[in-house]
Short mmCIF file of C-alpha atoms and ligand atoms in Angstrom, two decimals:
data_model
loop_
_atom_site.label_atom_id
_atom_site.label_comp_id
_atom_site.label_asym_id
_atom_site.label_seq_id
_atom_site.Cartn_x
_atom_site.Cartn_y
_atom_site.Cartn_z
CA UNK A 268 99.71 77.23 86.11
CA UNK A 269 97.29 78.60 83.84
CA UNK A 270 96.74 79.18 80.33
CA UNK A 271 95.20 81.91 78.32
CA UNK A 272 95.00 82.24 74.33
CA UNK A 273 95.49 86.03 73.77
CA UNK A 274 93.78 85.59 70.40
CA UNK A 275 90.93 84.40 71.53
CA UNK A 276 87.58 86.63 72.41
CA UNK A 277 87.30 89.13 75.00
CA UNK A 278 90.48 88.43 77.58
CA UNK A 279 88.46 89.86 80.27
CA UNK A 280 86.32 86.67 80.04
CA UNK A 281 89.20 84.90 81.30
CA UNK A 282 89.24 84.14 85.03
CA UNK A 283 92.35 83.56 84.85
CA UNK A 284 93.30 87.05 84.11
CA UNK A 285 91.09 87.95 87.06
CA UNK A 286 92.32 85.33 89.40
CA UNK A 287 95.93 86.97 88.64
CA UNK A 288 94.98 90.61 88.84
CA UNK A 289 92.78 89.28 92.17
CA UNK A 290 96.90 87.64 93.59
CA UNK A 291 97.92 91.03 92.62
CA UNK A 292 96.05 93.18 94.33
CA UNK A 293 96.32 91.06 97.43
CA UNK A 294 100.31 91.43 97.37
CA UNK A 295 101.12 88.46 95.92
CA UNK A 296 103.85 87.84 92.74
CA UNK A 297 102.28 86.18 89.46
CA UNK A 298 104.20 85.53 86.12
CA UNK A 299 102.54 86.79 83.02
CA UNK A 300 103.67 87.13 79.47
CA UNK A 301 105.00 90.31 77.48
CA UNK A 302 105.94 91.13 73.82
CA UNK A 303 109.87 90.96 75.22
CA UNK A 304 110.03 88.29 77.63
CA UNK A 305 108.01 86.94 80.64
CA UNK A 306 107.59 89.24 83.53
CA UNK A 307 107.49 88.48 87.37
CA UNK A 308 104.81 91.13 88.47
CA UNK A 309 104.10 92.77 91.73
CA UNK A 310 102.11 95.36 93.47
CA UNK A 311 104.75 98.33 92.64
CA UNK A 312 103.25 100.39 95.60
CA UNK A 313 103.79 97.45 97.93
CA UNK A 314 106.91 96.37 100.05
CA UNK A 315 106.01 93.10 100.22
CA UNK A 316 104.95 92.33 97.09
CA UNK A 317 108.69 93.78 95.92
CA UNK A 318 110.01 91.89 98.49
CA UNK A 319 108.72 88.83 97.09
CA UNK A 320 109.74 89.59 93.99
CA UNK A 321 113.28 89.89 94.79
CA UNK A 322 113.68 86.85 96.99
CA UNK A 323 111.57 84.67 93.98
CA UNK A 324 114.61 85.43 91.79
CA UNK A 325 117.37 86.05 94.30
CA UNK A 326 118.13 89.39 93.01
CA UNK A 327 120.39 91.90 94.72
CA UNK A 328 118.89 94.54 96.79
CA UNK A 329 120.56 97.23 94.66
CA UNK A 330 118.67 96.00 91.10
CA UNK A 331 115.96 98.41 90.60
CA UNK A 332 112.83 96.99 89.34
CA UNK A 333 110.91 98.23 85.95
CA UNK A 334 107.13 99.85 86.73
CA UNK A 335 104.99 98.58 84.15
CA UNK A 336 101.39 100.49 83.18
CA UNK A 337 98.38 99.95 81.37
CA UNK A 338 97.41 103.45 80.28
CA UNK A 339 99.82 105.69 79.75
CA UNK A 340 98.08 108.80 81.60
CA UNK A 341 98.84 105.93 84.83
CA UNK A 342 102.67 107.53 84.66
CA UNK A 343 101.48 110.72 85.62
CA UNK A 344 100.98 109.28 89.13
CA UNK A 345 104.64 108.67 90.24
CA UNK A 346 106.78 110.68 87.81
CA UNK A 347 107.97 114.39 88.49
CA UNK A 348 107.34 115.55 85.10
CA UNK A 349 107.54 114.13 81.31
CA UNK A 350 110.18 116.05 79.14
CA UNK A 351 109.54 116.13 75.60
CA UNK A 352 111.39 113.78 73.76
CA UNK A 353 110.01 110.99 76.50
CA UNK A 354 106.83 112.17 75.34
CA UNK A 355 107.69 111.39 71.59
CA UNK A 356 109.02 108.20 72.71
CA UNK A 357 106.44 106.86 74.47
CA UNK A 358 103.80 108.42 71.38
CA UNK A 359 105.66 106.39 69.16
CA UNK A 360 106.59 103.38 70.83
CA UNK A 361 103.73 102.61 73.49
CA UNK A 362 103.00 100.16 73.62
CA UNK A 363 106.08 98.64 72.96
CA UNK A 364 109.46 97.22 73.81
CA UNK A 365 111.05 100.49 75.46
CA UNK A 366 111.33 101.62 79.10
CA UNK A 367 111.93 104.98 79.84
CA UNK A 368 113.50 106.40 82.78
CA UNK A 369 112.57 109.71 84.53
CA UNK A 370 112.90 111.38 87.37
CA UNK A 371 110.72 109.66 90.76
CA UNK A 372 107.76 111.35 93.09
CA UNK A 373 108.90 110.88 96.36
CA UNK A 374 106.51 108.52 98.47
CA UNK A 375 104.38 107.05 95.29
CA UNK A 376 105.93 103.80 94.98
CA UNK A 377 107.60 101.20 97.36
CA UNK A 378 111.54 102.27 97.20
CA UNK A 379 112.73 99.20 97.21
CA UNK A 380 111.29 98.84 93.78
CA UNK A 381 113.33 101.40 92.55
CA UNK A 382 116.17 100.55 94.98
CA UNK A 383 116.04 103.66 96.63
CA UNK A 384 116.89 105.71 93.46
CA UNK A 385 115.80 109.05 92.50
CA UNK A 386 114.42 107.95 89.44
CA UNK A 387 112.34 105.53 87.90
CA UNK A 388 111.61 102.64 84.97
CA UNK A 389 108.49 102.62 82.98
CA UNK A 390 107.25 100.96 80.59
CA UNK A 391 103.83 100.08 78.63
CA UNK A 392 103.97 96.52 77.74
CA UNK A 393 102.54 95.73 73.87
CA UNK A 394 100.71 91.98 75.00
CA UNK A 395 97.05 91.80 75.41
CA UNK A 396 97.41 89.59 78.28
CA UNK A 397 99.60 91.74 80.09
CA UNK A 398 97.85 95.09 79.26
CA UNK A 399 95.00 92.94 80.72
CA UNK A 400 96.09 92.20 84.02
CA UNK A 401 97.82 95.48 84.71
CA UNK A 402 94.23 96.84 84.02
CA UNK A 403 92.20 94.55 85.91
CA UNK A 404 94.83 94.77 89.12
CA UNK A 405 94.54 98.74 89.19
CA UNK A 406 97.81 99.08 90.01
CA UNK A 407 101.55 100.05 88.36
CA UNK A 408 102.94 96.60 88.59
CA UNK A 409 106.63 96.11 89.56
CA UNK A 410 108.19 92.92 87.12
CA UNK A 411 111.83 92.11 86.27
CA UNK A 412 112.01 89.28 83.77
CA UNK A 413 110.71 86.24 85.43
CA UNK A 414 113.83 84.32 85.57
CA UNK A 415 115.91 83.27 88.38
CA UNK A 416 118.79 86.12 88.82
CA UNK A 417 121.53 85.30 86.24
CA UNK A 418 119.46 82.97 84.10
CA UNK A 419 118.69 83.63 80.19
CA UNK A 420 114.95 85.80 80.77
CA UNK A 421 112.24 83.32 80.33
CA UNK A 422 110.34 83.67 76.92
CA UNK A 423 107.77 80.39 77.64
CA UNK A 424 105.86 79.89 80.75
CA UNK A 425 107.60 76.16 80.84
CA UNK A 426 110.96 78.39 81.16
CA UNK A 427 109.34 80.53 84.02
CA UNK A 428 108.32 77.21 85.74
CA UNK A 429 111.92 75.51 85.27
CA UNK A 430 112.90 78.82 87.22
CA UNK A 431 110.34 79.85 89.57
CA UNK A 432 107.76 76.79 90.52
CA UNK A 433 106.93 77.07 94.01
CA UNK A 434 108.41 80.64 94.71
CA UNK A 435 105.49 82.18 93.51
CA UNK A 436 102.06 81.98 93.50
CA UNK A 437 101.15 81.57 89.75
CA UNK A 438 102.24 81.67 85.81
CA UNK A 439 99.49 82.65 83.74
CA UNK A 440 100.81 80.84 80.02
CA UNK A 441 99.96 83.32 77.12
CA UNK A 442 102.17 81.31 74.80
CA UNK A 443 105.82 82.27 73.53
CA UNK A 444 106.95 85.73 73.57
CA UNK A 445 107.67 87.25 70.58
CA UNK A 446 110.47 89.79 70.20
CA UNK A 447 112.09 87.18 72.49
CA UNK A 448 114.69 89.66 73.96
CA UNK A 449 113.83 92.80 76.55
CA UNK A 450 112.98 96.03 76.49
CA UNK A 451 115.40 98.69 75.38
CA UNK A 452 116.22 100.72 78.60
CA UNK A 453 116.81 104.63 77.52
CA UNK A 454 117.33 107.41 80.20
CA UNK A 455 115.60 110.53 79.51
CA UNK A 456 116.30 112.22 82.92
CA UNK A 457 119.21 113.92 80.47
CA UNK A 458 118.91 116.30 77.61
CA UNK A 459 120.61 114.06 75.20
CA UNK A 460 119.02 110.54 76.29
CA UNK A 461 121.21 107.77 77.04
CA UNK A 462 120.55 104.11 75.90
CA UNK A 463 121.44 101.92 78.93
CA UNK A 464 120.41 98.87 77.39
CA UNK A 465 120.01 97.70 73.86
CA UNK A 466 116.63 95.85 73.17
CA UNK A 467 113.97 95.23 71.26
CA UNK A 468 113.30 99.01 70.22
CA UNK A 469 116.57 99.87 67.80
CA UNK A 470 118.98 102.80 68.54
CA UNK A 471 118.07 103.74 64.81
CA UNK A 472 114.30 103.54 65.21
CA UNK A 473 115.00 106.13 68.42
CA UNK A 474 117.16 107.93 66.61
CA UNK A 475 114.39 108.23 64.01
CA UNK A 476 111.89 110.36 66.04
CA UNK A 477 114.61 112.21 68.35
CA UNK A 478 117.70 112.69 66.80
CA UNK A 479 120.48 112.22 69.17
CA UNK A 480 121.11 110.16 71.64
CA UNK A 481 123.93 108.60 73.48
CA UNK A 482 124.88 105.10 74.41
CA UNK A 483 125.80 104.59 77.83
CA UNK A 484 130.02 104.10 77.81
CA UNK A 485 129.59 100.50 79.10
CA UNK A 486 128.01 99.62 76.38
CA UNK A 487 130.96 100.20 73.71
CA UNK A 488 134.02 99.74 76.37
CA UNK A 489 133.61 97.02 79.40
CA UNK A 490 135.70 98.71 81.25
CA UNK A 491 133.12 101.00 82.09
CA UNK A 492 130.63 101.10 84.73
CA UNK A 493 127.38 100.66 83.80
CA UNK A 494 124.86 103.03 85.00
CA UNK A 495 121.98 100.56 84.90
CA UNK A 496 122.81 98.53 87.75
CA UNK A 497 121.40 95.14 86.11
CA UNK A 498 123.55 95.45 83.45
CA UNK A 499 126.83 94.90 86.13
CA UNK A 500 125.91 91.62 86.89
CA UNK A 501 126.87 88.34 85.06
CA UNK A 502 123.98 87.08 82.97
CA UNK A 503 122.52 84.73 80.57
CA UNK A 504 125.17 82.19 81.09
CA UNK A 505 124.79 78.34 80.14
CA UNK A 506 126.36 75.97 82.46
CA UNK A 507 128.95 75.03 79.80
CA UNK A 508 131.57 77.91 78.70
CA UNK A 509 129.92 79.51 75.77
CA UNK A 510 133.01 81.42 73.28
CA UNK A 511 131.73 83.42 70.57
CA UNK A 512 133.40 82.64 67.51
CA UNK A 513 134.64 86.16 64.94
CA UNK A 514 135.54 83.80 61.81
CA UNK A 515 134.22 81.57 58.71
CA UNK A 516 132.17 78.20 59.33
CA UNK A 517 135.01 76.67 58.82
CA UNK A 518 137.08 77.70 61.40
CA UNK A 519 134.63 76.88 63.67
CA UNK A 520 134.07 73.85 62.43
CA UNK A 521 138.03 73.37 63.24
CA UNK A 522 137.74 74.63 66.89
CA UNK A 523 134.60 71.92 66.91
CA UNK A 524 136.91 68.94 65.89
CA UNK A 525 140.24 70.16 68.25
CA UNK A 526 137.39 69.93 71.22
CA UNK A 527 136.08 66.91 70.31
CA UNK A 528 139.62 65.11 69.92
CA UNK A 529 140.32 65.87 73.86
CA UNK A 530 137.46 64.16 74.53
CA UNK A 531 134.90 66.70 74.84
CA UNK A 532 131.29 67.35 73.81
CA UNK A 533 130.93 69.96 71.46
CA UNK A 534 127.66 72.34 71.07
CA UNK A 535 127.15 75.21 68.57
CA UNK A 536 124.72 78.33 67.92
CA UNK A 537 124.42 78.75 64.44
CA UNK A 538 121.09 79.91 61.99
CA UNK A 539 119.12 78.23 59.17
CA UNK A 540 121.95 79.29 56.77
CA UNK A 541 124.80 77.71 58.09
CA UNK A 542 123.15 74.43 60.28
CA UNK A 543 123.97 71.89 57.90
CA UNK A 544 127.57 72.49 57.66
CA UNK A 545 128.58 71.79 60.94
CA UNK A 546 128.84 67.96 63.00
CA UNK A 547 128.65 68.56 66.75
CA UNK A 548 127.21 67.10 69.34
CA UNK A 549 124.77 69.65 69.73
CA UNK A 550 123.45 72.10 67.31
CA UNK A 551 120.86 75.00 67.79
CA UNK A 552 119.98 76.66 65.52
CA UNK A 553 118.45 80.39 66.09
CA UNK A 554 116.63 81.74 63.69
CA UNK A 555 117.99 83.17 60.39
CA UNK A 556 120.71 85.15 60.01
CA UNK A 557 118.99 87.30 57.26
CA UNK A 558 116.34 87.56 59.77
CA UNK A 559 117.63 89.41 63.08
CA UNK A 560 114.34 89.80 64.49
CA UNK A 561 113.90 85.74 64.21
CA UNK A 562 117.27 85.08 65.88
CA UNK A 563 116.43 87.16 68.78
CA UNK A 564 113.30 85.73 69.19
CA UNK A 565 114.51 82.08 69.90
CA UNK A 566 117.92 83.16 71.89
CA UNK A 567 117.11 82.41 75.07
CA UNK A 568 115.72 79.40 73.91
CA UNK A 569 118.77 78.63 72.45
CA UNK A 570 120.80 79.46 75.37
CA UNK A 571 118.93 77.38 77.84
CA UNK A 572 118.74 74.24 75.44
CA UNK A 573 122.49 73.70 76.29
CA UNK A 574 121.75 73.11 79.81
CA UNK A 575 119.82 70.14 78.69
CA UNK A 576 122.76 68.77 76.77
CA UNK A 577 125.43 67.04 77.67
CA UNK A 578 128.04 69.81 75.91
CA UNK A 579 131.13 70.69 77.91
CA UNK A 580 131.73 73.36 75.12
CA UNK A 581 129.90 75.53 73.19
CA UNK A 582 130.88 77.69 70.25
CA UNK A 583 128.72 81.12 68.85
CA UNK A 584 128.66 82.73 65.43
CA UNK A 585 128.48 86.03 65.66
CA UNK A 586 125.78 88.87 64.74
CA UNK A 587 125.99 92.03 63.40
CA UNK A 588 125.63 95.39 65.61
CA UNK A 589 123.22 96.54 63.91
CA UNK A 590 119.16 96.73 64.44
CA UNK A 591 118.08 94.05 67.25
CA UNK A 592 121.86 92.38 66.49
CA UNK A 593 122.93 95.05 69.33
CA UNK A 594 121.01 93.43 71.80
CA UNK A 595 121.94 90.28 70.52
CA UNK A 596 125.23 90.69 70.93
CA UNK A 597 125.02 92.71 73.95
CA UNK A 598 123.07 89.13 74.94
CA UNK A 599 125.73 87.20 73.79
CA UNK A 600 128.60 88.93 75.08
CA UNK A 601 127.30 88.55 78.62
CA UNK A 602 126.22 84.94 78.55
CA UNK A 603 130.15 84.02 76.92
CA UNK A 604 131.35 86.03 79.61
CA UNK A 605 133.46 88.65 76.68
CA UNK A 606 135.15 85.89 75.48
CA UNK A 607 135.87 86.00 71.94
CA UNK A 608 137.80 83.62 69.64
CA UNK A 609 138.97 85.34 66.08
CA UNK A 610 140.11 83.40 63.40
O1 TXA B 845 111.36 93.58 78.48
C1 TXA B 845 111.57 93.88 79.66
O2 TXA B 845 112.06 94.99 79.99
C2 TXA B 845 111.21 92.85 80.73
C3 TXA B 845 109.70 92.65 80.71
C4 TXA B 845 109.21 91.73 81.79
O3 TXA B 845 109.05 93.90 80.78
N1 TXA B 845 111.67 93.27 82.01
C5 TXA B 845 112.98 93.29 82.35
O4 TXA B 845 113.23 93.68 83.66
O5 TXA B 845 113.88 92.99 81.60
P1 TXA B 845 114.60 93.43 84.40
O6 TXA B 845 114.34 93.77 85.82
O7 TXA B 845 115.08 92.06 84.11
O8 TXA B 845 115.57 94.52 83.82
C6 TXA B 845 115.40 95.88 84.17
C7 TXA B 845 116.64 96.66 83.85
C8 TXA B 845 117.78 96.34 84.81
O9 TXA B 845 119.00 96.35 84.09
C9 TXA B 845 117.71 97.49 85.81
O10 TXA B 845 118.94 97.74 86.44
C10 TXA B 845 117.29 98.63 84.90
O11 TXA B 845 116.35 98.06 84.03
N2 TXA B 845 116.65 99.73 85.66
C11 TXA B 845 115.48 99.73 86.31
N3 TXA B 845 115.24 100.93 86.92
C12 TXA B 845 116.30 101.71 86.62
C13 TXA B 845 116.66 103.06 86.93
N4 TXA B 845 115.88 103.84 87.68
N5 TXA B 845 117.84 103.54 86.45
C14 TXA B 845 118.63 102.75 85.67
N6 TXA B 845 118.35 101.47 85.33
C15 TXA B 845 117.21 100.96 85.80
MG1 MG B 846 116.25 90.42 83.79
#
């Protein structure tokens, strides 16, 4: 694959930006970095470029894709209209980690990108590189994190190759992402807008420039049904069962040794703060924990780096719900499949 330094000179000097907008334009899927996580882009007008896209990943049918722009007048093109508070969204957070949903004009895009919905996903990606191939392909471009389906989202093009070599037709490397976790999905087809996902944009920051919102009610009860349909399926998971610990280092520390006396290998997620208390087999440590931003940013790095262990086990420390520790946990929660251990 190819590499690009985004803070280098003019990007458009790059052929390898052109050579990917060029795959782009011709229907085929190429792997480029965001601010979030890598994305798996395709021609969002095209069948078979979505096509592609879905069968690189194995996704279900019924996961609707998010339509990524490089201008924001480019949204004009396949949405019905623009309410206001999308409007102040996207003023004040394009480009940036949210997607915004509104309602779809019929016949614009490929419907299989949008699963046949009558709405859509947009968002303006905040990465040079990106903003530079969207551009130069001339196109809305279709891209789902560039993971395979029910893998941690890849935030390093070596992650996107572990995933994806040979089921598509390029990565272009722009380095590691940096807010590490995706986009914040929000639903502005309602009066009150609905968060459907918790990402990289805060509920407070939205709340900010809006006022109020709602969550969706999967969100704060799993009982629910979600009304993003990615957020049904099982995600994020390590091979090993991952339980997310609600106690004191020391307790965990006690769970670590119980493990480790029946024989097992032991791994644990902990942060700068707390590393050197615990003896595992495997430590990761993500970030610091007065730093949210710095622990989301190295998650799915930390998530994946199990799977290259030999851990049978692996125990969590929690986050707070607050900030970018919502979609942490909401992260979290998914990859330890709601299983939570209080002391
Ligand atoms: O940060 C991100 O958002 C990354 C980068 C590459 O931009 N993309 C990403 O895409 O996370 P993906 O496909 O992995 O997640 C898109 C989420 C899914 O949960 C999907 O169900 C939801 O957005 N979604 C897309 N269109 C929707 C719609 N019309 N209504 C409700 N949910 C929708
Ligand atoms: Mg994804």
């Amino acid at each position: 694959y190819w590499s690009v330094d985004k803070d280098v000179g003019n990007l458009n000097d790059y052929p390898q930006i052109a050579q990917a907008a060029d795959l782009l334009s011709k229907n085929e899927v190429v792997a480029f970095p965001t601010e979030t996580v890598y994305g798996l882009g395709g021609n969002a007008k095209s069948d078979e470029a979505v096509l592609k896209i879905f069968e690189a990943k194995g996704r279900p049918s019924d996961n609707p894709l998010i339509i990524h722009i490089g201008r924001v007048e480019h949204i004009k093109e396949f949405v019905t209209e623009i309410p206001e508070k999308a409007r102040i969204l996207m003023n004040e957070f394009w480009p940036g980690p949210l997607t915004i949903i509104l309602n779809k004009k019929e016949g614009t895009l490929s419907d299989k990108a949008t699963a046949g919905l009558s709405t859509v996903a947009v968002r303006m990606p905040d990465h040079p590189v990106a903003l530079s191939i969207i551009n130069n392909a001339g196109v809305p471009i279709a891209a789902p994190s560039a993971n395979r389906s029910g893998k941690p989202s890849p935030t390093t093009a070596k992650h996107v190759f572990e995933d994806l070599n040979e089921r598509i037709a390029g990565i272009v490397d722009g380095g590691p992402t940096g807010v590490g976790v995706e986009s914040t999905v929000i639903d502005c087809t309602e009066e009150i807008p609905v968060i459907l996902r918790p990402g990289g944009v805060t509920e407070e920051q939205i709340k900010k420039v809006i006022g109020e919102i709602h969550l969706d009610p999967s969100l704060i009860d799993e009982e629910h049904a979600p009304k993003s349909p990615g957020m049904k399926y099982t995600h994020y998971a390590p091979d090993a069962p991952l339980f997310l610990v609600e106690g004191s280092r020391e307790y965990i520390q006690q769970l670590i040794l119980e493990k480790q006396k029946e024989g097992k290998e032991v791994g644990v997620l902990t942060t700068e703060e707390n590393e050197s208390f615990y003896k595992a087999d495997f430590i990761f440590t993500c970030g610091k924990r007065q730093d949210l931003d710095s622990v989301a940013s190295s998650l799915y790095e930390a998530l994946r780096s199990f799977n290259h262990s030999n851990v049978n086990i692996i125990f969590s420390e929690v986050f707070p719900y607050e900030g970018v520790g919502q979609a942490i946990m909401n992260r979290l929660l998914k990859a330890a499949g709601h299983r939570i251990l209080s002391e």
